[in-house]
Coordinates of N, CA and C in Angstrom, one line a residue:
Chain A
A1 N 114.4 -1.1 13.2 CA 113.6 -1.2 14.3 C 113.9 0.1 15.1
Q2 N 113.4 0.4 15.9 CA 113.2 1.8 17.0 C 114.9 1.6 17.5
S3 N 115.8 2.9 17.8 CA 117.0 3.1 18.1 C 117.0 4.5 18.9
V4 N 118.0 4.6 19.4 CA 118.2 5.7 20.4 C 119.3 5.6 20.4
S5 N 120.1 7.3 19.9 CA 121.8 7.4 20.1 C 121.8 8.9 20.7
Q6 N 122.4 8.6 22.2 CA 123.1 9.9 22.9 C 124.2 10.4 22.9
H7 N 125.1 11.7 22.1 CA 125.9 11.8 21.0 C 126.9 11.9 22.2
N8 N 127.1 12.3 23.5 CA 128.2 11.9 24.8 C 128.0 11.4 25.5
H9 N 128.9 10.5 25.9 CA 129.2 9.9 26.8 C 129.3 9.9 28.1
H10 N 130.4 11.4 28.1 CA 130.7 11.6 29.5 C 130.7 13.5 29.3
V11 N 130.3 14.0 30.3 CA 130.5 15.5 30.1 C 130.8 15.9 31.2
I12 N 131.8 16.9 31.4 CA 132.2 17.1 32.6 C 132.1 18.9 32.3
L13 N 131.5 20.0 33.3 CA 131.6 20.7 33.6 C 131.3 21.6 35.1
S14 N 131.4 22.4 34.8 CA 132.1 23.7 36.1 C 130.8 24.5 36.3
E15 N 130.5 24.3 37.3 CA 128.9 25.0 38.0 C 129.0 26.2 37.0
A16 N 127.4 27.0 36.9 CA 127.2 27.6 36.2 C 127.4 27.5 34.6
A17 N 128.3 26.9 34.2 CA 127.8 26.3 32.6 C 126.7 26.0 32.0
S18 N 126.7 26.1 30.7 CA 125.6 25.9 30.3 C 125.8 24.5 29.8
L19 N 124.3 23.7 29.9 CA 124.4 22.2 29.1 C 123.7 21.8 28.2
E20 N 124.2 21.0 27.2 CA 123.1 20.8 25.9 C 123.6 18.8 25.7
L21 N 123.0 18.1 25.9 CA 122.6 16.8 25.7 C 122.2 16.1 24.2
G22 N 122.7 15.8 23.8 CA 122.4 15.4 22.5 C 121.3 14.1 22.4
C23 N 120.5 13.8 22.0 CA 119.7 12.8 21.4 C 119.1 12.5 20.0
N24 N 119.7 11.7 19.3 CA 118.9 11.5 18.3 C 118.2 10.3 18.4
Y25 N 117.1 10.0 17.7 CA 116.6 8.4 17.4 C 115.9 8.3 16.3
S26 N 115.4 6.8 15.9 CA 115.4 6.7 14.2 C 113.8 5.9 14.8
Y27 N 113.0 6.5 14.2 CA 111.8 5.6 14.2 C 111.0 6.5 12.9
G28 N 110.0 6.4 11.9 CA 109.2 7.2 11.4 C 108.0 7.4 11.5
G29 N 107.6 7.0 12.6 CA 106.0 7.0 12.9 C 105.7 8.0 14.3
T30 N 105.1 8.0 14.9 CA 104.4 8.8 16.0 C 105.3 8.3 17.1
V31 N 105.6 9.5 18.0 CA 106.7 8.9 19.3 C 106.4 9.7 20.3
N32 N 106.7 9.3 21.5 CA 106.3 10.0 22.6 C 107.8 10.1 23.0
L33 N 108.7 11.3 23.8 CA 109.9 11.5 23.9 C 110.1 11.7 25.5
F34 N 111.5 11.2 26.3 CA 111.6 11.4 27.3 C 112.7 11.5 27.5
W35 N 112.9 12.2 29.1 CA 114.6 12.4 29.3 C 114.3 12.2 30.8
Y36 N 115.0 10.9 31.1 CA 115.1 10.2 32.6 C 116.2 11.0 33.3
V37 N 116.7 11.0 34.8 CA 117.5 11.5 35.2 C 118.0 10.6 36.3
Q38 N 119.6 9.5 36.6 CA 119.6 8.8 37.6 C 120.7 9.3 38.3
Y39 N 120.0 9.7 39.3 CA 121.4 10.1 40.4 C 122.0 8.8 41.0
P40 N 123.3 8.7 41.5 CA 124.2 8.1 41.8 C 123.3 7.0 42.9
G41 N 123.5 5.6 42.9 CA 122.3 4.7 43.4 C 120.9 5.0 43.3
Q42 N 120.8 5.8 42.3 CA 118.9 6.0 43.1 C 118.3 5.5 41.4
H43 N 116.8 5.1 41.3 CA 116.3 4.6 40.1 C 116.2 6.2 39.5
L44 N 115.7 5.7 38.5 CA 115.0 6.6 37.6 C 114.0 7.3 37.3
Q45 N 114.1 8.8 37.1 CA 113.3 9.7 37.5 C 112.9 10.6 36.3
L46 N 111.7 11.1 35.8 CA 111.4 11.9 34.7 C 111.7 12.9 35.0
L47 N 112.5 13.8 34.3 CA 112.6 15.3 33.8 C 111.6 15.6 33.0
L48 N 111.7 15.1 32.0 CA 110.6 16.0 31.2 C 110.0 14.7 30.5
K49 N 109.2 14.8 29.2 CA 108.4 14.3 28.4 C 107.8 15.2 27.0
Y50 N 107.7 14.8 26.2 CA 107.1 15.5 24.8 C 105.9 14.5 24.2
F51 N 104.9 14.4 24.1 CA 104.1 14.0 23.3 C 103.2 14.9 21.7
S52 N 103.3 16.0 22.1 CA 102.6 16.6 20.9 C 102.4 18.3 21.3
G53 N 102.5 19.1 20.9 CA 102.2 20.6 20.6 C 103.4 20.8 20.5
D54 N 104.1 22.3 21.6 CA 105.0 23.3 21.4 C 106.3 22.7 21.6
P55 N 107.1 22.4 20.4 CA 107.9 21.6 20.9 C 109.7 21.9 21.4
L56 N 109.0 23.1 22.4 CA 110.3 23.4 23.2 C 109.4 22.8 24.9
V57 N 109.7 21.7 25.2 CA 109.3 21.7 26.5 C 109.9 21.8 27.7
K58 N 109.7 22.5 29.3 CA 109.9 22.1 30.7 C 109.7 21.4 31.2
G59 N 111.1 20.5 31.6 CA 110.5 20.0 32.9 C 111.2 20.5 34.2
I60 N 111.6 19.8 35.4 CA 111.8 20.0 36.4 C 112.9 20.5 36.5
K61 N 113.6 20.9 37.5 CA 114.6 21.1 38.3 C 115.3 22.4 36.9
G62 N 114.6 22.9 35.9 CA 115.3 24.1 34.8 C 115.5 23.5 33.5
F63 N 115.2 22.1 33.7 CA 115.4 21.5 32.5 C 115.0 21.9 31.8
E64 N 115.0 21.7 30.3 CA 114.4 22.2 29.0 C 114.3 20.7 27.9
A65 N 113.7 21.0 27.2 CA 114.5 20.2 25.6 C 113.5 20.4 24.6
E66 N 114.5 20.5 23.1 CA 113.5 20.7 22.1 C 113.5 19.7 21.2
F67 N 112.1 19.5 20.5 CA 111.8 18.4 19.9 C 112.0 18.9 18.3
I68 N 113.0 18.5 17.3 CA 112.7 19.3 16.4 C 113.1 17.7 15.4
K69 N 111.6 17.9 14.5 CA 110.8 16.3 13.7 C 111.8 16.5 12.8
S70 N 112.3 17.4 11.7 CA 112.9 17.2 10.7 C 114.6 16.4 11.3
K71 N 115.1 16.6 12.1 CA 116.4 16.2 13.2 C 116.1 14.8 13.2
F72 N 114.6 14.2 13.9 CA 114.6 13.6 14.6 C 115.5 13.7 16.3
S73 N 115.6 14.6 16.3 CA 116.4 15.3 18.1 C 115.6 15.3 19.0
F74 N 115.8 15.4 19.9 CA 115.3 16.3 21.4 C 116.3 16.2 22.5
N75 N 116.6 17.2 22.0 CA 118.0 17.9 23.0 C 117.5 18.6 24.3
L76 N 118.5 17.9 25.1 CA 118.4 18.4 26.5 C 118.9 19.1 26.7
R77 N 118.9 21.1 27.3 CA 119.3 21.9 28.1 C 118.9 22.0 29.8
K78 N 120.1 23.1 30.1 CA 119.8 23.4 30.9 C 120.9 24.9 31.1
P79 N 120.3 26.1 31.3 CA 121.6 27.5 31.5 C 122.1 27.4 32.2
S80 N 121.8 26.9 33.5 CA 123.3 27.1 34.1 C 123.7 26.2 35.2
V81 N 124.4 25.0 35.3 CA 124.0 23.8 36.0 C 124.7 23.8 37.1
Q82 N 124.6 22.8 38.4 CA 124.7 23.1 39.5 C 125.1 21.7 40.3
W83 N 126.1 21.7 41.4 CA 126.7 20.2 41.9 C 125.7 19.4 41.7
S84 N 124.6 20.0 41.8 CA 123.8 18.7 42.2 C 122.9 18.0 41.0
D85 N 123.3 18.5 39.4 CA 123.1 17.8 38.4 C 123.8 17.0 38.2
T86 N 124.2 16.7 38.9 CA 125.9 15.0 38.6 C 124.9 14.2 38.5
A87 N 125.0 13.3 37.7 CA 123.9 12.2 37.3 C 123.7 11.9 35.7
E88 N 123.3 10.2 35.6 CA 123.6 9.8 34.4 C 121.7 10.7 33.9
Y89 N 122.2 10.5 32.4 CA 121.0 11.4 31.9 C 120.4 10.4 30.8
F90 N 119.3 10.0 30.8 CA 119.0 9.0 29.7 C 117.8 9.8 28.7
C91 N 118.2 9.9 27.5 CA 116.9 9.9 26.5 C 116.1 8.7 26.4
A92 N 114.7 8.7 26.0 CA 113.8 7.2 25.9 C 113.1 7.6 24.8
V93 N 113.0 6.9 24.2 CA 111.3 6.6 23.2 C 110.6 5.9 23.0
S94 N 109.2 6.1 22.9 CA 108.2 5.2 22.8 C 107.5 5.1 21.6
S95 N 107.0 4.1 21.4 CA 106.1 4.3 20.4 C 104.9 3.2 20.5
D96 N 103.9 3.2 19.2 CA 102.7 2.2 19.6 C 103.6 0.8 19.3
G97 N 103.1 0.3 20.5 CA 103.4 -1.2 20.8 C 104.2 -1.3 22.4
G98 N 104.0 0.2 23.0 CA 104.4 0.2 24.5 C 105.8 -0.3 24.5
K99 N 106.8 -0.3 23.5 CA 108.1 -0.4 24.2 C 108.7 1.2 24.5
L100 N 109.2 1.1 25.7 CA 110.3 2.1 25.6 C 111.7 2.1 25.7
I101 N 112.2 2.8 24.9 CA 114.0 2.2 24.4 C 114.5 3.6 25.2
F102 N 115.9 3.4 25.8 CA 116.6 4.3 26.0 C 118.1 4.1 25.4
G103 N 118.4 5.5 25.4 CA 119.6 5.9 24.8 C 120.8 5.4 26.2
Q104 N 122.5 5.4 25.3 CA 123.2 4.8 26.5 C 123.3 4.9 27.2
G105 N 122.8 6.8 27.6 CA 122.9 7.3 28.8 C 124.3 8.3 28.7
T106 N 124.1 9.3 29.0 CA 125.0 10.3 29.3 C 125.7 10.8 30.8
E107 N 126.6 10.6 31.0 CA 127.1 11.0 32.7 C 127.7 12.3 32.5
L108 N 126.9 13.0 33.8 CA 127.4 14.5 33.7 C 127.7 14.7 35.1
S109 N 129.6 15.0 34.8 CA 129.9 15.4 36.2 C 129.8 16.9 36.5
V110 N 129.6 17.7 37.6 CA 129.5 19.1 37.4 C 130.4 19.4 38.7
K111 N 131.5 20.1 38.4 CA 132.2 20.5 39.7 C 132.4 22.1 40.6
P112 N 132.5 21.9 41.1 CA 132.1 23.0 42.6 C 132.9 23.9 42.3
Chain B
D1 N 103.9 6.9 50.1 CA 103.2 5.0 49.7 C 104.5 5.5 48.3
T2 N 104.8 4.3 48.5 CA 105.9 4.1 46.8 C 105.1 3.6 45.8
A3 N 104.9 4.3 44.4 CA 104.5 4.0 43.3 C 105.0 2.1 42.8
V4 N 106.2 2.0 42.6 CA 107.0 1.3 42.4 C 107.8 0.5 42.9
S5 N 107.4 -0.3 43.7 CA 108.2 -1.2 44.7 C 108.9 -2.7 44.6
Q6 N 109.9 -2.4 44.7 CA 110.9 -4.2 44.5 C 111.2 -4.4 45.4
T7 N 111.7 -6.2 45.5 CA 112.2 -6.0 46.9 C 112.9 -7.3 46.1
P8 N 114.0 -8.4 46.9 CA 115.0 -7.2 47.9 C 115.3 -6.2 47.4
K9 N 116.3 -4.8 47.3 CA 116.7 -4.2 46.9 C 118.5 -4.6 46.6
Y10 N 118.9 -5.5 47.6 CA 119.8 -6.2 47.0 C 120.3 -7.8 47.3
L11 N 121.0 -8.5 46.1 CA 121.0 -9.9 46.3 C 122.3 -10.1 46.2
V12 N 123.0 -11.0 46.8 CA 124.3 -12.0 46.8 C 124.1 -13.1 46.8
T13 N 124.4 -14.0 45.7 CA 124.3 -15.1 45.7 C 125.2 -15.9 44.6
Q14 N 125.5 -17.2 44.7 CA 126.3 -18.4 43.9 C 125.9 -18.6 42.5
M15 N 126.5 -19.0 41.8 CA 126.3 -18.9 40.4 C 125.4 -20.4 40.6
G16 N 124.7 -20.5 40.3 CA 123.9 -22.0 39.9 C 122.4 -21.8 40.8
N17 N 122.3 -20.4 41.7 CA 121.4 -20.6 42.5 C 119.8 -20.3 41.6
D18 N 118.9 -20.4 42.0 CA 117.7 -19.7 41.9 C 117.0 -18.7 42.2
K19 N 116.6 -17.4 42.3 CA 116.3 -16.4 42.7 C 115.3 -15.5 42.0
S20 N 114.1 -15.4 42.7 CA 113.3 -14.5 42.4 C 113.6 -12.8 43.3
I21 N 113.1 -11.8 42.1 CA 112.9 -10.4 42.5 C 111.4 -10.2 42.4
K22 N 110.7 -9.4 43.1 CA 109.5 -9.6 43.7 C 109.3 -7.6 42.5
C23 N 108.0 -7.1 42.3 CA 107.5 -5.8 42.1 C 106.1 -5.6 42.0
E24 N 105.9 -4.8 43.0 CA 104.8 -4.4 42.7 C 104.3 -3.0 42.5
Q25 N 103.1 -2.3 42.0 CA 102.8 -0.9 41.3 C 101.5 -1.1 42.0
N26 N 101.2 0.5 42.6 CA 100.0 0.9 43.2 C 99.4 2.1 42.4
L27 N 99.7 2.5 40.8 CA 99.3 3.6 40.5 C 98.4 2.9 39.5
G28 N 97.7 1.5 39.7 CA 96.7 1.3 38.5 C 97.2 1.3 37.3
H29 N 98.1 1.1 36.7 CA 98.6 1.2 35.3 C 98.4 -0.4 34.9
D30 N 98.4 -0.4 33.3 CA 97.8 -2.0 33.3 C 99.3 -2.2 32.5
T31 N 100.2 -1.7 32.2 CA 101.8 -2.4 31.8 C 102.8 -2.1 32.6
M32 N 103.5 -3.7 32.6 CA 104.8 -3.6 33.9 C 105.9 -3.9 33.2
Y33 N 107.2 -3.6 33.1 CA 108.1 -4.2 32.5 C 109.5 -4.4 33.7
W34 N 110.1 -4.9 32.7 CA 111.2 -5.3 33.4 C 112.6 -5.0 32.5
Y35 N 113.1 -4.0 33.4 CA 114.6 -4.0 32.5 C 115.7 -4.4 33.2
K36 N 117.1 -4.4 32.4 CA 118.4 -4.6 32.9 C 119.5 -3.7 32.3
Q37 N 120.1 -3.5 34.1 CA 121.0 -2.1 33.6 C 122.7 -2.6 33.9
D38 N 123.2 -3.1 32.9 CA 124.5 -3.5 32.9 C 125.6 -2.6 33.6
S39 N 126.8 -3.0 34.2 CA 128.0 -2.0 34.6 C 128.8 -0.6 33.7
K40 N 127.9 -0.7 32.5 CA 128.0 0.8 32.0 C 126.9 1.5 31.5
K41 N 125.6 1.2 32.8 CA 124.4 1.8 33.0 C 123.3 1.6 31.7
F42 N 124.0 1.1 30.9 CA 122.7 0.8 29.4 C 121.7 -0.1 30.1
L43 N 120.5 0.7 29.5 CA 119.5 -0.3 30.1 C 118.3 -0.7 28.7
K44 N 117.9 -2.1 29.3 CA 117.9 -2.8 28.1 C 116.4 -3.1 28.9
I45 N 115.1 -3.2 27.6 CA 114.0 -4.2 28.0 C 114.1 -5.1 27.7
M46 N 113.8 -5.8 29.1 CA 113.6 -7.6 28.8 C 112.6 -7.8 28.7
F47 N 111.1 -7.7 29.4 CA 109.6 -7.9 29.3 C 109.2 -6.8 30.0
S48 N 107.9 -6.9 28.8 CA 106.8 -6.2 28.9 C 105.6 -7.1 28.9
Y49 N 104.7 -6.7 30.2 CA 103.3 -7.4 30.6 C 102.3 -6.2 30.4
N50 N 101.3 -6.9 29.7 CA 99.8 -5.3 29.7 C 99.0 -6.2 30.3
N51 N 98.4 -5.8 31.1 CA 97.4 -6.8 31.9 C 97.3 -7.8 32.0
K52 N 98.6 -8.7 32.7 CA 98.7 -10.0 32.6 C 99.5 -11.1 32.0
E53 N 99.5 -9.9 30.9 CA 99.6 -10.8 29.2 C 101.2 -10.5 28.8
L54 N 102.2 -11.3 28.5 CA 103.1 -11.1 27.7 C 103.3 -10.8 26.8
I55 N 103.5 -9.0 26.3 CA 103.7 -8.6 25.0 C 104.9 -7.9 24.7
I56 N 105.7 -8.4 25.7 CA 107.4 -7.9 25.3 C 108.1 -9.3 25.3
N57 N 108.8 -9.7 25.0 CA 110.1 -10.3 25.2 C 111.2 -10.6 24.5
E58 N 112.3 -9.5 24.9 CA 113.1 -9.6 24.2 C 114.0 -10.9 24.2
T59 N 115.3 -10.5 23.3 CA 116.3 -12.1 23.4 C 117.1 -12.1 24.7
V60 N 116.4 -12.7 25.4 CA 116.4 -13.1 26.9 C 116.9 -14.4 27.2
P61 N 118.0 -15.1 28.1 CA 118.0 -16.6 27.8 C 116.9 -17.0 28.8
N62 N 116.5 -18.6 28.9 CA 115.2 -18.8 28.9 C 115.3 -19.1 30.3
R63 N 116.7 -18.8 30.9 CA 116.8 -19.0 32.7 C 115.8 -17.8 33.0
F64 N 115.6 -17.0 32.5 CA 114.5 -15.4 33.0 C 113.4 -16.1 33.1
S65 N 112.3 -16.2 34.0 CA 111.0 -16.1 33.5 C 110.6 -15.2 34.3
P66 N 109.4 -14.4 34.0 CA 108.7 -13.7 34.4 C 107.0 -14.4 34.7
K67 N 106.9 -13.5 35.8 CA 105.3 -14.0 36.3 C 104.5 -12.6 36.6
S68 N 103.0 -13.1 36.3 CA 102.6 -11.6 36.4 C 101.1 -11.8 37.2
P69 N 101.1 -12.5 38.6 CA 99.6 -12.9 38.8 C 98.8 -11.9 38.6
D70 N 98.8 -11.2 39.0 CA 97.7 -9.9 38.6 C 98.4 -8.6 38.0
K71 N 97.8 -7.5 37.5 CA 98.4 -6.5 36.9 C 99.0 -5.5 37.7
A72 N 99.3 -5.3 39.0 CA 100.0 -4.8 39.9 C 101.2 -5.3 40.7
H73 N 101.2 -6.4 39.8 CA 102.5 -7.6 40.4 C 103.1 -8.0 38.7
L74 N 104.9 -8.3 38.6 CA 105.5 -8.7 38.1 C 106.6 -8.9 38.9
N75 N 106.8 -10.4 38.7 CA 107.4 -10.6 39.3 C 109.3 -11.4 38.2
L76 N 110.0 -11.3 38.7 CA 111.2 -12.1 37.5 C 112.1 -13.4 38.7
H77 N 111.6 -14.6 37.5 CA 112.7 -15.7 38.5 C 113.5 -16.2 37.7
I78 N 115.0 -16.1 38.4 CA 116.3 -16.1 37.4 C 116.7 -17.6 37.9
N79 N 116.9 -18.9 37.2 CA 116.9 -20.2 37.5 C 118.7 -20.0 36.9
S80 N 119.8 -21.3 37.2 CA 120.8 -21.2 37.8 C 121.7 -20.1 36.6
L81 N 121.9 -19.3 37.7 CA 122.4 -17.9 37.9 C 123.9 -17.6 37.4
E82 N 124.0 -17.2 36.5 CA 125.6 -17.0 36.1 C 126.2 -15.2 36.2
L83 N 127.3 -15.6 36.0 CA 128.6 -14.5 36.7 C 127.7 -13.2 35.9
G84 N 127.2 -13.6 34.7 CA 127.0 -12.0 33.2 C 125.7 -11.8 34.1
D85 N 124.9 -12.4 35.3 CA 123.6 -11.9 35.0 C 124.0 -10.9 36.2
S86 N 124.9 -10.6 36.7 CA 125.1 -9.5 37.9 C 124.9 -8.3 37.2
A87 N 123.6 -7.4 37.5 CA 123.9 -5.8 37.3 C 122.5 -5.3 37.8
V88 N 122.0 -4.6 37.7 CA 121.0 -3.6 38.1 C 119.7 -4.0 37.7
Y89 N 118.7 -4.6 38.2 CA 117.3 -4.6 37.6 C 116.1 -4.0 37.8
F90 N 115.5 -3.5 37.0 CA 114.2 -2.1 37.3 C 113.1 -2.7 36.7
C91 N 112.1 -2.3 37.8 CA 110.5 -2.7 37.3 C 110.0 -1.2 37.0
A92 N 109.6 -1.4 36.0 CA 108.6 -0.4 35.7 C 107.7 -0.6 35.6
S93 N 106.4 1.0 35.4 CA 105.0 0.3 35.2 C 104.9 2.0 34.1
S94 N 103.7 1.5 33.0 CA 103.0 2.8 32.2 C 102.2 2.6 32.2
Q95 N 101.1 3.6 31.1 CA 100.2 3.3 30.8 C 100.3 3.8 29.6
P96 N 99.1 3.3 28.5 CA 99.6 3.2 27.2 C 99.0 4.8 26.4
G97 N 99.3 5.1 25.5 CA 98.7 6.3 25.1 C 99.5 6.9 23.6
T98 N 98.7 7.3 23.0 CA 98.8 7.9 21.7 C 100.4 8.1 21.4
G99 N 100.5 7.1 20.3 CA 102.0 7.6 20.4 C 103.2 6.6 20.8
G100 N 102.6 5.7 21.8 CA 102.9 4.8 22.5 C 103.2 5.2 24.6
I101 N 104.0 5.1 25.2 CA 103.1 4.8 26.5 C 103.8 6.4 26.8
T102 N 102.6 6.6 28.1 CA 102.3 8.5 28.6 C 103.5 8.5 29.2
E103 N 103.9 8.1 31.1 CA 105.5 8.1 31.3 C 105.6 6.8 31.7
A104 N 107.0 6.6 32.2 CA 106.8 5.4 32.8 C 108.0 5.7 34.6
F105 N 107.2 4.9 35.4 CA 107.7 4.9 36.8 C 108.6 3.8 37.1
F106 N 109.6 4.0 37.8 CA 110.4 2.9 37.7 C 110.6 2.4 39.7
G107 N 110.9 1.2 39.8 CA 111.2 0.7 41.2 C 112.9 1.1 41.5
Q108 N 112.6 1.6 42.7 CA 114.4 1.7 43.1 C 115.5 0.4 42.7
G109 N 115.0 -0.4 42.0 CA 115.7 -1.4 41.3 C 116.5 -2.2 42.6
T110 N 116.8 -3.7 42.1 CA 117.6 -4.6 42.2 C 119.1 -5.1 41.9
R111 N 119.8 -4.6 43.0 CA 121.2 -4.9 42.1 C 121.7 -6.6 42.7
L112 N 121.7 -6.9 41.9 CA 121.8 -8.7 41.8 C 123.6 -8.9 41.3
T113 N 124.1 -9.2 42.4 CA 125.8 -10.0 42.5 C 125.6 -11.5 42.5
V114 N 126.3 -12.1 41.3 CA 126.6 -13.2 41.1 C 128.0 -13.4 41.4
V115 N 128.2 -14.6 42.8 CA 129.8 -14.6 42.8 C 130.0 -15.9 42.3

C-alpha cells in the first residue's frame, strides 16, 4: 500500500535560516507529488506539485522541492524562512486510483 | 467566489446525536473527498466520490454515511456521534490525471466537537 513519511515532526528555526523538510513515499508506479501548507486555523493550500519533467519544482512564497526518484523522496526547501512561514506542512502522494495520501505533517515554528 | 465551501464551520453537539456536514464545489471537478484531521493534525482519507459514485471507502464506521446528490456536492452524515469523532473534517475536490490526481482543493474545514 502507498505510504508517505515525513522525517521531522516539529522544526524550530530562526528567521532567515534555511529550511529543508524531508518526505519519502513508498509506491513503485507513477506518482504525482505535492506539498501543502496549513496556516494556523486555516485549510490546506497547495505550495507546489510535481507530475513529470524537471525534478526541481518551484512553488509559491519562495518554496521549492526536489524529486529524487531513486530515493523515493520529495524534499521541500526554502533558502530563508520568515516568521509568516510558521505553519504545518504536509507532503502528499497520489497515484492511479485517485487516492491522495498525506504524510504525518511537520510543524514549522519560525522565531522572529 | 469560494471554490470548495463547507458548512457549518463549527459544530458542537452531544454524544448520541446525528449531524450532517455539507460540501459544495464550483470548480467542475469530477472527484470529491472527505478527510478527517485528528488532534495531531494527521489527515486521513475517509471517502471519495467520482461523478456521484463511491470509489474509495476507507475503514470508517458505518455511522458515517456520505451522500453525493450530484458531482458538485458531497455531504457527510454522522449517526450516533461519539467523543472520538471530534476532529476537523475537510472536504476536497480534484480532477484525475496521469499518475493520479492533478491537484486537490480543500474547503475551510468543519471543526466538530462532541461533548
